[in-house]
């Protein structure tokens, strides 16, 4: 018999979300922004809005318990949610934690997980205000919902970038991906010979980038002190290329980004070369750095250019000029997102 069903891979993650939600309309005037940004925006008062976002981490998909200490997992789960609030230029204030666990986890393991959650709550000054606990037949599923606050006139959406704006990133990129490569390599070595100790020497920085990423909760204040209001912003969870494409598509603009400008730590580059990978490709397509990508008006160039937290990597062009990556030789290549493919 002919199969009339449609494979999810045909639509992809974003196609699927769009397809499933296309008939939903917002009937509450308090819904200022629904699906499509790093967080939803809900009207609160004349000047303030609430921000809401949720993210799920699944054992075997987002992490392997062979090399992810539960304490780190708890920390990371909070950090990646806080990151989505930072991407709206807001401040995270509360979280809820929903947990599905199988009986293979003793209470002590879950205590460790919650130690990590607690440490992140302390770091980001967020309150754990609820959640849900159920059983799971296959491994650990952790869903965190984060609530944040922002001044309405400071909220940055993905769709505000204008032609001639400058593209800026925080921190450095590709490290989390290279950390994952090292951990995966050692996992394979361990599987084939459990008596061999993992060789993680010299990889502290990139492993920390993978296992204990930090949300850029500091950026909101830095920008405020510099008196810079970004025109658009998104967090870099799936790789720079994919996030640039989201930001440009939603803003209906094009861009030029320059390979030589992409900030990559020397430790990331060296490890990439060790693995026969191009460091720029790791920054463009490796995920989980949780840095911020934003655009600013050209008049803010001096304020941002001299600040060590930021790197200007390109500029915004007209939509019809397309989204381009200028390689080390100066050739313009159309930017394609490899990023993380869930389906
Ligand atoms: P991010 O990369 O910032 O975590 P996602 O890529 O997960 O964002 O999601 C993009 C947008 O789609 C967000 O606004 C998110 O809330 C929404 N979304 C994701 N999955 C669903 C779903 N199953 N139903 C409704 N909205 C969804
Ligand atoms: Mg995001």
Short mmCIF file of C-alpha atoms and ligand atoms in Angstrom, two decimals:
data_model
loop_
_atom_site.label_atom_id
_atom_site.label_comp_id
_atom_site.label_asym_id
_atom_site.label_seq_id
_atom_site.Cartn_x
_atom_site.Cartn_y
_atom_site.Cartn_z
CA UNK A 1 0.00 0.00 0.00
CA UNK A 2 1.17 3.51 -0.76
CA UNK A 3 2.44 5.45 2.26
CA UNK A 4 0.55 8.76 2.38
CA UNK A 5 2.39 10.10 5.43
CA UNK A 6 5.06 12.80 5.26
CA UNK A 7 8.50 12.30 6.77
CA UNK A 8 9.49 15.04 9.23
CA UNK A 9 12.86 15.33 7.45
CA UNK A 10 11.00 16.76 4.42
CA UNK A 11 10.12 19.91 6.39
CA UNK A 12 13.11 20.15 8.71
CA UNK A 13 12.89 21.63 12.20
CA UNK A 14 11.86 25.15 11.22
CA UNK A 15 9.56 24.02 8.40
CA UNK A 16 7.85 21.71 10.85
CA UNK A 17 7.31 24.43 13.46
CA UNK A 18 5.92 26.75 10.78
CA UNK A 19 3.68 24.05 9.36
CA UNK A 20 2.22 23.04 12.72
CA UNK A 21 1.62 26.56 13.97
CA UNK A 22 0.46 28.36 10.82
CA UNK A 23 -3.24 28.37 11.79
CA UNK A 24 -2.73 29.79 15.26
CA UNK A 25 -3.70 33.40 15.72
CA UNK A 26 -3.06 35.50 18.77
CA UNK A 27 -6.27 36.58 20.46
CA UNK A 28 -4.77 38.18 23.56
CA UNK A 29 -3.55 41.73 23.14
CA UNK A 30 -0.89 41.00 25.76
CA UNK A 31 0.89 38.68 23.27
CA UNK A 32 3.35 41.22 21.86
CA UNK A 33 5.52 38.62 20.12
CA UNK A 34 4.73 34.93 19.69
CA UNK A 35 6.63 32.28 17.79
CA UNK A 36 9.76 33.18 15.87
CA UNK A 37 12.23 34.87 18.19
CA UNK A 38 14.52 33.71 20.99
CA UNK A 39 11.73 34.34 23.49
CA UNK A 40 8.08 35.32 23.38
CA UNK A 41 7.21 38.80 24.64
CA UNK A 42 4.19 39.42 26.87
CA UNK A 43 2.87 42.81 27.84
CA UNK A 44 3.29 43.57 31.52
CA UNK A 45 2.99 47.28 32.15
CA UNK A 46 3.38 50.51 30.28
CA UNK A 47 7.16 50.21 30.10
CA UNK A 48 7.87 46.57 30.92
CA UNK A 49 7.38 43.20 29.23
CA UNK A 50 7.79 39.58 30.28
CA UNK A 51 9.94 37.24 28.21
CA UNK A 52 9.35 33.47 28.02
CA UNK A 53 11.41 30.74 26.40
CA UNK A 54 11.79 26.99 26.78
CA UNK A 55 14.44 24.43 25.80
CA UNK A 56 14.71 20.68 26.18
CA UNK A 57 17.87 18.61 26.60
CA UNK A 58 17.59 14.89 25.85
CA UNK A 59 20.05 12.16 26.77
CA UNK A 60 21.60 10.66 23.64
CA UNK A 61 20.61 13.67 21.49
CA UNK A 62 21.96 16.72 23.29
CA UNK A 63 24.33 15.06 25.73
CA UNK A 64 25.96 11.74 26.55
CA UNK A 65 26.12 10.78 30.20
CA UNK A 66 29.40 9.01 29.39
CA UNK A 67 31.15 12.37 29.53
CA UNK A 68 28.61 14.87 30.84
CA UNK A 69 28.71 15.16 34.64
CA UNK A 70 25.13 15.70 35.85
CA UNK A 71 26.15 18.82 37.70
CA UNK A 72 27.38 20.35 34.43
CA UNK A 73 24.23 19.23 32.66
CA UNK A 74 22.05 21.02 35.21
CA UNK A 75 24.14 24.16 34.88
CA UNK A 76 24.10 24.07 31.09
CA UNK A 77 20.34 23.50 30.89
CA UNK A 78 19.77 26.72 32.84
CA UNK A 79 22.47 28.67 30.98
CA UNK A 80 21.08 27.86 27.52
CA UNK A 81 17.65 29.07 28.57
CA UNK A 82 19.01 32.24 30.15
CA UNK A 83 20.89 32.80 26.88
CA UNK A 84 17.58 33.14 24.99
CA UNK A 85 16.50 35.91 27.38
CA UNK A 86 19.88 37.63 26.93
CA UNK A 87 19.27 37.46 23.17
CA UNK A 88 16.19 39.66 23.69
CA UNK A 89 18.33 42.12 25.68
CA UNK A 90 16.39 41.16 28.82
CA UNK A 91 17.15 39.86 32.30
CA UNK A 92 16.19 36.28 33.28
CA UNK A 93 14.36 36.15 36.59
CA UNK A 94 12.65 32.76 37.10
CA UNK A 95 12.83 29.17 35.80
CA UNK A 96 10.72 26.04 35.97
CA UNK A 97 12.36 22.61 35.63
CA UNK A 98 10.60 19.56 34.20
CA UNK A 99 12.32 16.27 34.62
CA UNK A 100 11.64 12.84 33.12
CA UNK A 101 13.90 10.15 34.58
CA UNK A 102 14.22 6.40 34.42
CA UNK A 103 14.82 4.27 37.49
CA UNK A 104 18.50 3.89 36.52
CA UNK A 105 19.11 7.26 38.19
CA UNK A 106 19.62 7.08 41.94
CA UNK A 107 18.60 10.03 44.08
CA UNK A 108 22.28 10.98 44.43
CA UNK A 109 22.54 11.47 40.65
CA UNK A 110 19.53 13.77 40.65
CA UNK A 111 20.98 15.66 43.61
CA UNK A 112 24.05 16.31 41.47
CA UNK A 113 21.87 17.54 38.63
CA UNK A 114 20.16 19.96 41.00
CA UNK A 115 23.50 21.14 42.39
CA UNK A 116 24.26 22.30 38.86
CA UNK A 117 20.85 23.91 38.49
CA UNK A 118 21.39 25.67 41.83
CA UNK A 119 24.85 26.91 40.82
CA UNK A 120 23.39 28.40 37.63
CA UNK A 121 20.48 29.97 39.57
CA UNK A 122 23.10 31.63 41.78
CA UNK A 123 25.26 32.76 38.84
CA UNK A 124 22.37 34.28 36.89
CA UNK A 125 20.28 35.34 39.89
CA UNK A 126 17.22 33.39 38.78
CA UNK A 127 14.68 31.72 41.06
CA UNK A 128 13.53 28.12 40.61
CA UNK A 129 9.76 28.49 40.99
CA UNK A 130 8.33 25.14 39.89
CA UNK A 131 8.40 22.29 37.42
CA UNK A 132 7.25 18.73 36.91
CA UNK A 133 8.63 15.27 37.60
CA UNK A 134 7.71 12.11 35.69
CA UNK A 135 9.26 8.80 34.73
CA UNK A 136 10.89 8.07 31.40
CA UNK A 137 11.54 4.75 29.68
CA UNK A 138 14.60 5.92 27.84
CA UNK A 139 17.04 8.15 29.64
CA UNK A 140 16.88 11.65 30.97
CA UNK A 141 14.80 14.49 29.54
CA UNK A 142 15.22 17.93 31.03
CA UNK A 143 12.97 20.82 29.99
CA UNK A 144 13.53 24.27 31.39
CA UNK A 145 11.28 27.26 30.91
CA UNK A 146 12.73 30.64 31.67
CA UNK A 147 10.92 33.88 32.39
CA UNK A 148 12.61 37.21 32.04
CA UNK A 149 11.93 40.92 32.20
CA UNK A 150 12.85 43.75 29.88
CA UNK A 151 12.13 47.41 29.33
CA UNK A 152 9.96 47.47 26.23
CA UNK A 153 12.12 50.02 24.45
CA UNK A 154 15.24 47.90 25.02
CA UNK A 155 13.92 44.59 23.66
CA UNK A 156 15.84 43.45 20.60
CA UNK A 157 14.11 41.23 18.08
CA UNK A 158 15.65 39.19 15.30
CA UNK A 159 13.95 41.35 12.70
CA UNK A 160 15.36 44.84 13.37
CA UNK A 161 18.55 44.84 11.29
CA UNK A 162 18.79 47.61 8.67
CA UNK A 163 20.97 48.06 5.61
CA UNK A 164 24.45 49.45 6.54
CA UNK A 165 24.18 48.21 10.16
CA UNK A 166 27.26 46.42 11.48
CA UNK A 167 27.22 42.74 12.50
CA UNK A 168 28.80 42.07 15.88
CA UNK A 169 29.54 38.93 17.92
CA UNK A 170 30.50 38.54 21.56
CA UNK A 171 33.35 36.32 22.78
CA UNK A 172 34.84 33.68 20.51
CA UNK A 173 33.29 30.90 18.46
CA UNK A 174 33.80 27.23 17.60
CA UNK A 175 35.17 26.26 21.01
CA UNK A 176 32.13 24.29 22.19
CA UNK A 177 32.15 22.27 18.97
CA UNK A 178 35.83 21.42 19.26
CA UNK A 179 35.30 20.49 22.92
CA UNK A 180 32.61 18.07 21.77
CA UNK A 181 34.98 16.57 19.18
CA UNK A 182 37.60 15.90 21.86
CA UNK A 183 35.01 14.36 24.22
CA UNK A 184 33.56 12.20 21.44
CA UNK A 185 37.04 11.01 20.45
CA UNK A 186 37.84 10.01 24.00
CA UNK A 187 34.46 8.30 24.32
CA UNK A 188 35.31 6.10 21.32
CA UNK A 189 38.75 5.31 22.75
CA UNK A 190 37.13 4.43 26.07
CA UNK A 191 34.51 2.21 24.41
CA UNK A 192 37.19 0.21 22.61
CA UNK A 193 39.44 -0.02 25.67
CA UNK A 194 37.97 1.04 29.03
CA UNK A 195 41.37 0.78 30.73
CA UNK A 196 42.71 3.79 28.80
CA UNK A 197 42.36 7.06 30.70
CA UNK A 198 40.85 9.91 28.66
CA UNK A 199 43.40 12.30 27.22
CA UNK A 200 41.88 15.71 27.84
CA UNK A 201 45.15 17.48 28.62
CA UNK A 202 45.42 20.99 27.29
CA UNK A 203 41.77 21.02 26.25
CA UNK A 204 40.32 22.63 29.39
CA UNK A 205 39.06 25.72 27.62
CA UNK A 206 37.15 24.03 24.81
CA UNK A 207 35.80 21.29 27.07
CA UNK A 208 34.52 23.92 29.45
CA UNK A 209 32.92 25.71 26.47
CA UNK A 210 31.08 22.46 25.67
CA UNK A 211 30.19 21.21 29.16
CA UNK A 212 29.72 24.46 31.05
CA UNK A 213 28.77 27.24 28.66
CA UNK A 214 27.84 30.61 30.12
CA UNK A 215 24.99 32.79 28.93
CA UNK A 216 26.13 36.32 28.08
CA UNK A 217 24.06 37.89 30.83
CA UNK A 218 26.71 40.60 31.15
CA UNK A 219 26.13 42.02 27.67
CA UNK A 220 22.87 43.81 28.45
CA UNK A 221 24.62 46.03 31.00
CA UNK A 222 27.77 46.52 28.92
CA UNK A 223 25.66 47.79 26.02
CA UNK A 224 23.61 50.00 28.30
CA UNK A 225 26.77 51.53 29.78
CA UNK A 226 28.07 52.16 26.26
CA UNK A 227 24.69 53.67 25.35
CA UNK A 228 24.31 51.25 22.47
CA UNK A 229 20.86 49.91 21.57
CA UNK A 230 21.34 46.92 19.22
CA UNK A 231 18.97 46.89 16.25
CA UNK A 232 18.59 43.07 16.19
CA UNK A 233 19.93 40.21 18.27
CA UNK A 234 19.96 36.39 18.45
CA UNK A 235 21.98 33.93 20.51
CA UNK A 236 24.43 31.62 18.77
CA UNK A 237 23.14 28.19 19.73
CA UNK A 238 23.26 26.42 16.35
CA UNK A 239 26.38 27.93 14.74
CA UNK A 240 27.11 31.40 13.42
CA UNK A 241 25.99 30.67 9.84
CA UNK A 242 22.56 29.46 10.82
CA UNK A 243 21.99 32.40 13.21
CA UNK A 244 23.13 34.98 10.63
CA UNK A 245 20.66 33.50 8.18
CA UNK A 246 17.83 33.66 10.77
CA UNK A 247 18.64 37.27 11.62
CA UNK A 248 18.94 38.39 7.97
CA UNK A 249 15.89 36.47 6.78
CA UNK A 250 13.70 37.85 9.55
CA UNK A 251 15.06 41.38 9.05
CA UNK A 252 14.64 41.05 5.26
CA UNK A 253 18.24 42.09 4.63
CA UNK A 254 21.44 40.60 3.24
CA UNK A 255 24.96 40.75 4.68
CA UNK A 256 28.66 40.36 4.12
CA UNK A 257 30.66 38.64 6.81
CA UNK A 258 34.43 38.32 6.66
CA UNK A 259 36.22 35.08 7.48
CA UNK A 260 39.29 36.90 8.81
CA UNK A 261 37.17 38.80 11.34
CA UNK A 262 35.47 35.80 12.98
CA UNK A 263 36.84 35.57 16.54
CA UNK A 264 38.30 32.12 17.21
CA UNK A 265 40.43 31.33 20.26
CA UNK A 266 43.91 29.96 19.49
CA UNK A 267 43.12 26.80 21.49
CA UNK A 268 40.06 26.19 19.32
CA UNK A 269 42.05 26.73 16.10
CA UNK A 270 44.89 24.41 17.14
CA UNK A 271 42.50 21.61 18.07
CA UNK A 272 40.53 22.08 14.84
CA UNK A 273 43.73 21.77 12.80
CA UNK A 274 44.62 18.64 14.81
CA UNK A 275 41.30 17.16 13.70
CA UNK A 276 41.91 18.28 10.10
CA UNK A 277 39.04 20.74 10.37
CA UNK A 278 38.99 24.33 9.18
CA UNK A 279 38.62 26.55 12.29
CA UNK A 280 36.28 28.94 10.44
CA UNK A 281 33.99 26.05 9.48
CA UNK A 282 33.84 25.08 13.17
CA UNK A 283 32.86 28.64 14.11
CA UNK A 284 30.28 28.87 11.31
CA UNK A 285 28.69 25.46 11.69
CA UNK A 286 29.58 24.15 15.14
CA UNK A 287 26.89 24.84 17.71
CA UNK A 288 26.50 25.62 21.38
CA UNK A 289 28.78 28.61 21.88
CA UNK A 290 25.91 30.64 23.38
CA UNK A 291 27.52 33.92 22.44
CA UNK A 292 25.35 36.73 21.06
CA UNK A 293 25.11 37.96 17.48
CA UNK A 294 23.70 41.45 17.07
CA UNK A 295 23.57 44.42 14.76
CA UNK A 296 24.26 48.05 15.56
CA UNK A 297 23.87 51.32 13.78
CA UNK A 298 27.11 52.49 12.09
CA UNK A 299 27.19 55.53 14.36
CA UNK A 300 27.99 53.16 17.27
CA UNK A 301 31.11 51.81 15.52
CA UNK A 302 33.66 53.46 17.83
CA UNK A 303 31.92 52.37 21.04
CA UNK A 304 31.84 48.72 19.96
CA UNK A 305 35.08 48.49 17.99
CA UNK A 306 37.27 49.40 20.96
CA UNK A 307 35.49 47.09 23.42
CA UNK A 308 37.22 43.73 24.06
CA UNK A 309 33.88 41.92 24.49
CA UNK A 310 32.88 42.51 20.89
CA UNK A 311 34.08 41.83 17.36
CA UNK A 312 32.61 43.42 14.26
CA UNK A 313 32.45 40.64 11.65
CA UNK A 314 30.63 42.29 8.78
CA UNK A 315 27.82 44.55 7.68
CA UNK A 316 24.22 44.41 6.56
CA UNK A 317 23.37 44.85 2.89
CA UNK A 318 20.16 45.11 0.86
CA UNK A 319 18.05 41.94 0.84
CA UNK A 320 18.56 41.43 -2.88
CA UNK A 321 22.35 41.38 -2.42
CA UNK A 322 22.08 38.08 -0.54
CA UNK A 323 23.87 36.62 2.47
CA UNK A 324 27.59 36.30 1.73
CA UNK A 325 30.71 35.03 3.40
CA UNK A 326 34.00 36.53 2.22
CA UNK A 327 36.72 33.89 2.54
CA UNK A 328 40.44 34.41 3.28
CA UNK A 329 41.17 34.83 -0.44
CA UNK A 330 38.53 37.54 -0.76
CA UNK A 331 36.03 35.42 -2.68
CA UNK A 332 32.36 35.89 -1.83
CA UNK A 333 30.51 32.63 -1.16
CA UNK A 334 26.81 32.36 -0.45
CA UNK A 335 26.40 31.48 3.23
CA UNK A 336 24.72 28.15 3.86
CA UNK A 337 23.66 26.85 7.26
CA UNK A 338 24.78 23.39 8.16
CA UNK A 339 24.26 23.91 11.89
CA UNK A 340 22.49 21.36 13.98
CA UNK A 341 19.98 19.22 12.14
CA UNK A 342 17.49 17.56 14.41
CA UNK A 343 15.67 15.76 11.62
P1 LIG B 1 15.95 28.90 19.80
O1 LIG B 1 16.95 28.45 18.76
O2 LIG B 1 16.11 30.30 20.19
O3 LIG B 1 15.90 27.96 21.00
P2 LIG B 1 13.96 27.50 18.38
O4 LIG B 1 14.73 27.33 17.13
O5 LIG B 1 13.88 26.36 19.32
O6 LIG B 1 14.51 28.79 19.12
O7 LIG B 1 12.48 27.89 18.01
C1 LIG B 1 12.14 28.92 17.12
C2 LIG B 1 10.76 29.46 17.47
O8 LIG B 1 9.74 28.46 17.32
C3 LIG B 1 10.64 29.93 18.91
O9 LIG B 1 9.81 31.08 18.92
C4 LIG B 1 9.97 28.76 19.62
O10 LIG B 1 9.24 29.19 20.75
C5 LIG B 1 9.03 28.24 18.53
N1 LIG B 1 8.73 26.80 18.65
C6 LIG B 1 9.61 25.77 18.63
N2 LIG B 1 8.99 24.58 18.69
C7 LIG B 1 7.66 24.83 18.76
C8 LIG B 1 6.50 24.03 18.83
N3 LIG B 1 6.57 22.70 18.86
N4 LIG B 1 5.28 24.64 18.88
C9 LIG B 1 5.20 26.00 18.87
N5 LIG B 1 6.27 26.82 18.79
C10 LIG B 1 7.50 26.26 18.73
MG1 LIG B 2 17.94 31.33 20.73
#
